[in-house]
Tab-separated table of N, CA and C in Angstrom:
chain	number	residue	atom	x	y	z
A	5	UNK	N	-1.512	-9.412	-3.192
A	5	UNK	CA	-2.121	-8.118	-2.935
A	5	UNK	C	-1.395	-7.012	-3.704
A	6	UNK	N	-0.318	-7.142	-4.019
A	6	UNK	CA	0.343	-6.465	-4.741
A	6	UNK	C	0.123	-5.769	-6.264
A	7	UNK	N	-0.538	-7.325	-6.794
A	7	UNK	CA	-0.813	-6.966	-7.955
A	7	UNK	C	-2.611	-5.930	-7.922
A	8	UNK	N	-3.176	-6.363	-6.479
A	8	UNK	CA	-4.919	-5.931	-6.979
A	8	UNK	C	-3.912	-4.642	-6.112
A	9	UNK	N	-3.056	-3.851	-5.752
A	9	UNK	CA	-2.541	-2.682	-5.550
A	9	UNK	C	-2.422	-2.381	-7.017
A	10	UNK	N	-1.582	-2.729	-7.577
A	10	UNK	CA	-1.458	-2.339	-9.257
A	10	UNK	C	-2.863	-1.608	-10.021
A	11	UNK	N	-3.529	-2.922	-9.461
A	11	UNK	CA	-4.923	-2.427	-10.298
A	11	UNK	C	-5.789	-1.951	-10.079
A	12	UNK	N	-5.587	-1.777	-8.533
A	12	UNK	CA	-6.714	-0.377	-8.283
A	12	UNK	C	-5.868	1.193	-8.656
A	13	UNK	N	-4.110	1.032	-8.411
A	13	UNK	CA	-3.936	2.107	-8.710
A	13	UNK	C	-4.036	2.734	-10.002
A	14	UNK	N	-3.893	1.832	-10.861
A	14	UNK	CA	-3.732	1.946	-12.211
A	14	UNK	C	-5.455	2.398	-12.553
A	15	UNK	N	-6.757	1.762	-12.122
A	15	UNK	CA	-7.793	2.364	-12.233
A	15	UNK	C	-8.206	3.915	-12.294
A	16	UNK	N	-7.236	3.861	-10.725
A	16	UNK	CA	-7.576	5.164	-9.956
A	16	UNK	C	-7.072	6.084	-11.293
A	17	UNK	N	-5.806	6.257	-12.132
A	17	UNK	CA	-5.228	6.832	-12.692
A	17	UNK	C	-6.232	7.093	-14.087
A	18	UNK	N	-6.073	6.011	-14.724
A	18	UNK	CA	-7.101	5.681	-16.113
A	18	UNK	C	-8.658	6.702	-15.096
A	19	UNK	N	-9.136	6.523	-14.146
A	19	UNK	CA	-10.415	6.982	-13.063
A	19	UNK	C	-9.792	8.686	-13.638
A	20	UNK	N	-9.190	9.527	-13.471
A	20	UNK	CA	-8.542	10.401	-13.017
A	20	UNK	C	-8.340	11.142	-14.657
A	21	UNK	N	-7.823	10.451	-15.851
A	21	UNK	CA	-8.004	11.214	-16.778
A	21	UNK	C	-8.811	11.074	-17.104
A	22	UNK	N	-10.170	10.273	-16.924
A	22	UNK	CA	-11.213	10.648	-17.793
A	22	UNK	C	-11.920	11.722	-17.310
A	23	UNK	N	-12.063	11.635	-15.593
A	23	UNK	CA	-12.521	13.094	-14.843
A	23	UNK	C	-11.996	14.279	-15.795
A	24	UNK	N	-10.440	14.548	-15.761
A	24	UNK	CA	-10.165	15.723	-16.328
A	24	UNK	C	-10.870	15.645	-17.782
A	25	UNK	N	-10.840	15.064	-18.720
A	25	UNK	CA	-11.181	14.950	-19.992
A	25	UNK	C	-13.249	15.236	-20.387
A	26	UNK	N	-13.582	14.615	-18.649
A	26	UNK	CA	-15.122	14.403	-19.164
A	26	UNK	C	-15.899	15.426	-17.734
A	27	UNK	N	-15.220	15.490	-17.104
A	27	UNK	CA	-15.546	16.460	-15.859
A	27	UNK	C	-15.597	17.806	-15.771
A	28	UNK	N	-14.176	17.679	-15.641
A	28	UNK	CA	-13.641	18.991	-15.390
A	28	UNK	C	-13.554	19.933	-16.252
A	29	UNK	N	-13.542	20.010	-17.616
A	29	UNK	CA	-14.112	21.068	-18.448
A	29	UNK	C	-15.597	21.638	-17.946
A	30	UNK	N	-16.418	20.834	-17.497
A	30	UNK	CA	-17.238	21.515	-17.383
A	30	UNK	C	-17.773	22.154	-15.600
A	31	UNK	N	-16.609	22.095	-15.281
A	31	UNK	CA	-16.778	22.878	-14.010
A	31	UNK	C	-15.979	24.002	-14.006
A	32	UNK	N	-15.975	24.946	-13.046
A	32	UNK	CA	-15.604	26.157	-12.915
A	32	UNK	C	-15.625	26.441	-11.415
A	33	UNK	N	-14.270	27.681	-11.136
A	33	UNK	CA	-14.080	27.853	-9.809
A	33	UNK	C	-13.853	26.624	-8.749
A	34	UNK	N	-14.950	26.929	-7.996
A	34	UNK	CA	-14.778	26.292	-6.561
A	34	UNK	C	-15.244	24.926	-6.822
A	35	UNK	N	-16.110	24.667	-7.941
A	35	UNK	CA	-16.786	23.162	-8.297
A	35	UNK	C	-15.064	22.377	-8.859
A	36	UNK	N	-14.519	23.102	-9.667
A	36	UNK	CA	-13.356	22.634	-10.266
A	36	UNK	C	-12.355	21.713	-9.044
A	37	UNK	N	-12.084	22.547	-7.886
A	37	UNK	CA	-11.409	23.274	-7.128
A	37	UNK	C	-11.978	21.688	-5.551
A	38	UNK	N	-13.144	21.767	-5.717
A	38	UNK	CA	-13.588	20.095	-5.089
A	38	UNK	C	-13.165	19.689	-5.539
A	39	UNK	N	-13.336	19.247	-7.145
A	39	UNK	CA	-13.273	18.193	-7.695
A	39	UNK	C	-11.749	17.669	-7.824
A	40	UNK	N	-10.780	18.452	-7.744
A	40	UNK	CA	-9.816	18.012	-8.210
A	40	UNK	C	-8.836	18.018	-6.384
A	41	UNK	N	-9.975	18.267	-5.623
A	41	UNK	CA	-8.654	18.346	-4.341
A	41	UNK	C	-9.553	17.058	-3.333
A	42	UNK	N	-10.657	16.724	-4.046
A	42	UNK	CA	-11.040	15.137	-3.204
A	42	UNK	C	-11.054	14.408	-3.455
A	43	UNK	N	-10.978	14.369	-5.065
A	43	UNK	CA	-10.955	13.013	-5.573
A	43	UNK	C	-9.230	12.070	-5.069
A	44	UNK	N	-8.523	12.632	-5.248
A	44	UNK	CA	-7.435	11.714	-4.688
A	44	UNK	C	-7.504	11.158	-3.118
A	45	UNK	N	-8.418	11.948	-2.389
A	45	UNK	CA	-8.758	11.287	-1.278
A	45	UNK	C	-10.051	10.528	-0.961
A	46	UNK	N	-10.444	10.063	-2.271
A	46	UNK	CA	-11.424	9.359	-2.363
A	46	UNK	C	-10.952	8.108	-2.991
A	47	UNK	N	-9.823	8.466	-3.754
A	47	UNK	CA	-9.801	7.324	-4.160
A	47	UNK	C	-8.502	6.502	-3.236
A	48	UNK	N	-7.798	7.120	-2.036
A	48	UNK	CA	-7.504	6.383	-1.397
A	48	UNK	C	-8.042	5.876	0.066
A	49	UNK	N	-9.089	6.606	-0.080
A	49	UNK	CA	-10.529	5.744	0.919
A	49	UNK	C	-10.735	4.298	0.538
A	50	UNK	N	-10.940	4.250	-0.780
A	50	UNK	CA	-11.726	3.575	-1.486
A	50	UNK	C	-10.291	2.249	-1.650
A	51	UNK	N	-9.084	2.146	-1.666
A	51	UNK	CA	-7.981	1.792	-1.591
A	51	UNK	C	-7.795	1.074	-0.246
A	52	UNK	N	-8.170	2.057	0.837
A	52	UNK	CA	-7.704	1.692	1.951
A	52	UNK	C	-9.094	0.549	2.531
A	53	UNK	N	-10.108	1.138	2.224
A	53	UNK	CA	-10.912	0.409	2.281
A	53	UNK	C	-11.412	-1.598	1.560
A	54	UNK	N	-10.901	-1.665	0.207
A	54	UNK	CA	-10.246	-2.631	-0.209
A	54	UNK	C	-9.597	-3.351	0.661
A	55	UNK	N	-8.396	-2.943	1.166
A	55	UNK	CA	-7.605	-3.891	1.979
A	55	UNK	C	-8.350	-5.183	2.945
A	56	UNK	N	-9.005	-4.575	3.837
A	56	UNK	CA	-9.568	-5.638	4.326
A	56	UNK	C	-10.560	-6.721	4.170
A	57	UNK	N	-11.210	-6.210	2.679
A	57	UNK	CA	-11.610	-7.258	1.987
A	57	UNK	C	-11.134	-8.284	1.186
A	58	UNK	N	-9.577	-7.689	1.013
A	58	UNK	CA	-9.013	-8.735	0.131
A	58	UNK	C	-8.460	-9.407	0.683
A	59	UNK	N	-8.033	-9.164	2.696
A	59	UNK	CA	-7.466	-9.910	3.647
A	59	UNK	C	-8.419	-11.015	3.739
A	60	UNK	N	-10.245	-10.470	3.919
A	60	UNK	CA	-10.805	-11.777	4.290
A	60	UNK	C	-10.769	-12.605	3.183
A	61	UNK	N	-10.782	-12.476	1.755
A	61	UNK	CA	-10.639	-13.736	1.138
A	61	UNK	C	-9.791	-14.269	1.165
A	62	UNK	N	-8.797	-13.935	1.111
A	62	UNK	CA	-7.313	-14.716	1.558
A	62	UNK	C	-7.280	-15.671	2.952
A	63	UNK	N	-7.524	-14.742	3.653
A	63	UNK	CA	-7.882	-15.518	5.000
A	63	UNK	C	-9.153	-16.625	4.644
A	64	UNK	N	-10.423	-16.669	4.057
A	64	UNK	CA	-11.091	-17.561	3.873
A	64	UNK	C	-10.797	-19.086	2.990
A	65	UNK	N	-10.160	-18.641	2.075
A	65	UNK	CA	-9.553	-19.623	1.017
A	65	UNK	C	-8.171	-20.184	1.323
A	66	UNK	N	-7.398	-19.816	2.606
A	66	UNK	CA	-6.062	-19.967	2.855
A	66	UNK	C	-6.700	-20.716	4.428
A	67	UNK	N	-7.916	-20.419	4.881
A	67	UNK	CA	-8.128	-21.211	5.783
A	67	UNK	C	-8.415	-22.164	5.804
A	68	UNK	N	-8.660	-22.706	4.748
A	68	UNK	CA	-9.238	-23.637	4.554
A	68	UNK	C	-7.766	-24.795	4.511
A	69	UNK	N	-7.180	-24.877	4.217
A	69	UNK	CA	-5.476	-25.047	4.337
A	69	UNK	C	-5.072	-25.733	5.820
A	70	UNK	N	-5.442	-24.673	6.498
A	70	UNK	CA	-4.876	-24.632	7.671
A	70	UNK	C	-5.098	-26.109	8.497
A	71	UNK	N	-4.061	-26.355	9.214
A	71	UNK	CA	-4.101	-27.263	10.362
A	71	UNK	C	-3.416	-26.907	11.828
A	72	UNK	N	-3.261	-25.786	12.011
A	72	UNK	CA	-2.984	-25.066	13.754
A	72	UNK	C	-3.274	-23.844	13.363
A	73	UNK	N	-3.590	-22.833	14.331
A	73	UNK	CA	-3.533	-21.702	14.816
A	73	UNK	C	-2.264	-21.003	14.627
A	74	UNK	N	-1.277	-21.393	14.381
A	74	UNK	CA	0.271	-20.506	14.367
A	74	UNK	C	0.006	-20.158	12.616
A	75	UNK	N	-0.545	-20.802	11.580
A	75	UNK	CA	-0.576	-20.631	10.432
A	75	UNK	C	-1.588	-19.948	9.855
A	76	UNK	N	-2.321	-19.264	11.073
A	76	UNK	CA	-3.278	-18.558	10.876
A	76	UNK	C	-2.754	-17.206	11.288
A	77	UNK	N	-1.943	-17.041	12.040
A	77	UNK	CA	-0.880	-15.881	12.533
A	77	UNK	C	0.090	-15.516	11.206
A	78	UNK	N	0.420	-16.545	10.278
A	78	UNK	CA	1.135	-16.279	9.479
A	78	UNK	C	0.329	-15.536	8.071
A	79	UNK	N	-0.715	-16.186	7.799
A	79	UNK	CA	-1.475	-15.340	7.266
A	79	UNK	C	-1.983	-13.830	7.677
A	80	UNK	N	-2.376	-13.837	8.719
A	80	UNK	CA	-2.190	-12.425	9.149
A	80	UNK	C	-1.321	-11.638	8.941
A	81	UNK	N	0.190	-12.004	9.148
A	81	UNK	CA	1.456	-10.852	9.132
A	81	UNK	C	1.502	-10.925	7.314
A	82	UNK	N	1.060	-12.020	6.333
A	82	UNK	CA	0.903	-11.768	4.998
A	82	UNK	C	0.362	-10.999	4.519
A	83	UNK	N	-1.173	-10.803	5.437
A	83	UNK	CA	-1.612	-9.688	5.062
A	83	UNK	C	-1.588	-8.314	5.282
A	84	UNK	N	-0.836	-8.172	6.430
A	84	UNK	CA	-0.185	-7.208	7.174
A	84	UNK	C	0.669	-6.503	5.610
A	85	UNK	N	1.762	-7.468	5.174
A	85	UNK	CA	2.771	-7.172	4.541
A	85	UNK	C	1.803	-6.443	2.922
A	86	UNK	N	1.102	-7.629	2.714
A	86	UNK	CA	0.327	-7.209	1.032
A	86	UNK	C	-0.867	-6.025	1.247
A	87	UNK	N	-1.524	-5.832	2.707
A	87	UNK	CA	-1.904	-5.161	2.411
A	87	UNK	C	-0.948	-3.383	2.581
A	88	UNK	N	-0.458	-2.902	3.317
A	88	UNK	CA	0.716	-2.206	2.951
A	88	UNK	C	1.257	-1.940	1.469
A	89	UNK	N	1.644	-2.972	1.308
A	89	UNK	CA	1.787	-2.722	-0.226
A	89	UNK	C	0.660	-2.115	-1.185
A	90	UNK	N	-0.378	-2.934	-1.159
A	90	UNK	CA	-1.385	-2.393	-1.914
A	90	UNK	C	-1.586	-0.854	-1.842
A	91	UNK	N	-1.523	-0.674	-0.596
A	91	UNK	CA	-2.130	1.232	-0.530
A	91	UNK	C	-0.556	1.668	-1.295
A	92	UNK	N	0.113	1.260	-0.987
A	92	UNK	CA	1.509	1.664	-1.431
A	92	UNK	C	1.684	1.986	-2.380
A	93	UNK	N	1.815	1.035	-3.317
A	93	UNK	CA	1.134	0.717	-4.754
A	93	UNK	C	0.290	2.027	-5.518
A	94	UNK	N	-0.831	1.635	-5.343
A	94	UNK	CA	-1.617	2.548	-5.028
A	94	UNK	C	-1.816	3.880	-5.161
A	95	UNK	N	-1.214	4.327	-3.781
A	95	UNK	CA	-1.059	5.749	-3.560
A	95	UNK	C	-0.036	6.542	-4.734
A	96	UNK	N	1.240	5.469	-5.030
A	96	UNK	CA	1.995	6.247	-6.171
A	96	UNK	C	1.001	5.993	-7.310
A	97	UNK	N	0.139	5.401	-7.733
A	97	UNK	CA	-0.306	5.951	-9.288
A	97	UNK	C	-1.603	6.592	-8.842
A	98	UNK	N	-1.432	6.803	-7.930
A	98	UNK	CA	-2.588	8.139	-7.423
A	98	UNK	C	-1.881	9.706	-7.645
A	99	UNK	N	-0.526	9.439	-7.119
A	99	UNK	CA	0.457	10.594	-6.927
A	99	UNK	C	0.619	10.759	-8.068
A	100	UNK	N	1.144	10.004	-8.800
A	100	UNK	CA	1.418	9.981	-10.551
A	100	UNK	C	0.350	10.699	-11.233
A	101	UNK	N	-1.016	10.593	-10.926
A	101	UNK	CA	-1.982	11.232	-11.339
A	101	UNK	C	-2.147	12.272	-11.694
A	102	UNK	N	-1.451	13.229	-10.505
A	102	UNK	CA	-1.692	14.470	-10.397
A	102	UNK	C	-2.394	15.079	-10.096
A	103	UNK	N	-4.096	14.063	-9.804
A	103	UNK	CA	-4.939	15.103	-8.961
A	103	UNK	C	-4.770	15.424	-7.804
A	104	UNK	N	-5.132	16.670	-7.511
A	104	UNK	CA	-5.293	17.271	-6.450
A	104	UNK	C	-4.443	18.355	-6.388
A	105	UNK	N	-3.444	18.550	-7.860
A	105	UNK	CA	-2.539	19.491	-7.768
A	105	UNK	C	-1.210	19.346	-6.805
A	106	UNK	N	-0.953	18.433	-6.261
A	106	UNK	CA	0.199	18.301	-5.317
A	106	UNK	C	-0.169	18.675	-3.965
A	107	UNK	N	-1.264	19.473	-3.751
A	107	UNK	CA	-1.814	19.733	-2.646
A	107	UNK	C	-2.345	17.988	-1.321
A	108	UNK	N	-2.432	17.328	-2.063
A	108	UNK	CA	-2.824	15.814	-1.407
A	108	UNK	C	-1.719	15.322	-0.460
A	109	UNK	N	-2.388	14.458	0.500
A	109	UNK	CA	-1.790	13.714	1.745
A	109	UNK	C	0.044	13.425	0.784
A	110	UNK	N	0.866	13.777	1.696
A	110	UNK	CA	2.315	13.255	1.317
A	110	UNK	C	3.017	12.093	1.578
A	111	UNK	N	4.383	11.729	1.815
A	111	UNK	CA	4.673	10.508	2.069
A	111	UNK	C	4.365	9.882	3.144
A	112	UNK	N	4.781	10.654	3.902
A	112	UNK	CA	4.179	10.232	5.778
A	112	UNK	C	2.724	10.133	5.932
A	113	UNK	N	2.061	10.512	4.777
A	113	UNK	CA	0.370	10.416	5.477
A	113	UNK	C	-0.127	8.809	4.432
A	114	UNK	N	0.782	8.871	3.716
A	114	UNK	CA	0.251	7.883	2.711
A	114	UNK	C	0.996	6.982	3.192
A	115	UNK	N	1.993	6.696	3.870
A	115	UNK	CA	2.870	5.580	5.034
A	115	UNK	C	1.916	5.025	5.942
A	116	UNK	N	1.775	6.017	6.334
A	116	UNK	CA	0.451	6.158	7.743
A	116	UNK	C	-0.748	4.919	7.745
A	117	UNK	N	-1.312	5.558	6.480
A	117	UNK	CA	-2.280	5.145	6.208
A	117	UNK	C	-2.304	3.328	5.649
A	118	UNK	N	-0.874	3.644	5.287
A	118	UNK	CA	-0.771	2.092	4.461
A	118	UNK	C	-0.120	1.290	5.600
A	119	UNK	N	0.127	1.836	6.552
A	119	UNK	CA	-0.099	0.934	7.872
A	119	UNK	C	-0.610	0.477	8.656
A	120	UNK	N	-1.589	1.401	8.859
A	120	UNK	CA	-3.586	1.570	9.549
A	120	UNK	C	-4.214	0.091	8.773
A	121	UNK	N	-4.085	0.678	6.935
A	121	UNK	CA	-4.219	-0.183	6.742
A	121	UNK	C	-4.078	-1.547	6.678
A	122	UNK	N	-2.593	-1.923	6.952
A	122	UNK	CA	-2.271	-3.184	7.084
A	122	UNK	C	-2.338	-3.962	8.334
A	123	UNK	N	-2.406	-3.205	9.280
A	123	UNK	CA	-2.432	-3.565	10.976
A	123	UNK	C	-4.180	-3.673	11.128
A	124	UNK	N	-4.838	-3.510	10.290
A	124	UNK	CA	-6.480	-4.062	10.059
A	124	UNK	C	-6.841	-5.113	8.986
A	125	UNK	N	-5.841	-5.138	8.153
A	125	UNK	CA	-5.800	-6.164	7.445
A	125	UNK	C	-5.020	-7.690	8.257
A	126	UNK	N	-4.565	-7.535	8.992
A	126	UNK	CA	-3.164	-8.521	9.167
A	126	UNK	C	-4.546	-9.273	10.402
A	127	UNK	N	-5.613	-8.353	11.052
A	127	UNK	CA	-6.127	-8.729	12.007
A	127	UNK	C	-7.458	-9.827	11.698
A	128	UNK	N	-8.045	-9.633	10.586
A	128	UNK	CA	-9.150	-9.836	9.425
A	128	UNK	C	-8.379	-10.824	9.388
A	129	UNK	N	-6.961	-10.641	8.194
A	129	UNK	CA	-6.622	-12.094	7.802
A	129	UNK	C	-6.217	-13.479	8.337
A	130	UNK	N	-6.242	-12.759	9.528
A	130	UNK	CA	-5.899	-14.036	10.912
A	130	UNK	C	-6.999	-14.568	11.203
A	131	UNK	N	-7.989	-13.636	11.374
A	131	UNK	CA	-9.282	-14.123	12.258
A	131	UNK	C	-10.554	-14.594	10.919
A	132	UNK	N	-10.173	-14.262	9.776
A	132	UNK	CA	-10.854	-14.701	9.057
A	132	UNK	C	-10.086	-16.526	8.449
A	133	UNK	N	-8.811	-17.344	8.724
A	133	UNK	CA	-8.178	-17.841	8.552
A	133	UNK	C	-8.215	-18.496	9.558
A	134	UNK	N	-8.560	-18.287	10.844
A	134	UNK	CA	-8.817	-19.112	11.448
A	134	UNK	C	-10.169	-19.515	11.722
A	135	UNK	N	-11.146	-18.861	11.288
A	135	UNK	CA	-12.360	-19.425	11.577
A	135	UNK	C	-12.899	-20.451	9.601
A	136	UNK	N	-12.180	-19.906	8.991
A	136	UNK	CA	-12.535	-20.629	7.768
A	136	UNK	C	-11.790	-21.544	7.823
A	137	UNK	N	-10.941	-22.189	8.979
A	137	UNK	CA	-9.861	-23.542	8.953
A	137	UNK	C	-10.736	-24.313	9.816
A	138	UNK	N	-12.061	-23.847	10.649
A	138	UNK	CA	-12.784	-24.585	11.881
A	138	UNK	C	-13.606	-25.426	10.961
């Protein structure tokens, strides 16, 4: 999960100069002024949202593996751990970006979130891991 953290953040970024380059010249004021104070919270919607899809394939293809229920718990806290990371990931080449002007969610909200996220991922990757091991 680490690495599809890499590569959504790295999107988000490459996502982010072409806005400024192909966008944002042609806005003005308050259009500018959206554009550059939601997109970083769109694109860690769109981040956080990821996570639990990349728990169920893991959980589906790792269930298949399985022979007890305790190794379906372990996949869960894996995904617990990768997905965390991913927003993690993530969120710094979001930050790196620079949109939003510095004005965007800070460390504690982007912690937050990459815990939300992982404590919904860790739950997916269990329950999707154990029903793809039945």
């Amino acid at each position: 999960m680490f690495v599809v953290g890499v590569g959504i953040g790295l999107l988000c970024l490459l996502t982010w100069l072409w806005i400024e380059s192909a966008i944002l010249p042609e806005q003005e004021g308050t259009e500018a002024l959206i554009v550059e104070g939601y997109t970083p919270l769109v694109f860690l919607i769109v981040t956080a949202l990821a996570t639990p899809v990349v728990s169920s394939i893991v959980g589906l293809f790792e269930g298949r593996l399985l022979s007890t229920r305790s190794e379906a718990i372990v996949i869960g806290v894996g995904c617990l751990i990768g997905a965390t990371l991913l927003v993690l990931v993530s969120g710094l080449f979001i930050g790196a970006s620079g949109a939003g002007g510095g004005g965007g969610p800070g460390p504690a909200d982007l912690v937050a979130l990459a815990g939300l996220s992982g404590l919904v991922s860790a739950i997916v990757g269990a329950v999707t891991s154990a029903v793809g091991g039945t």
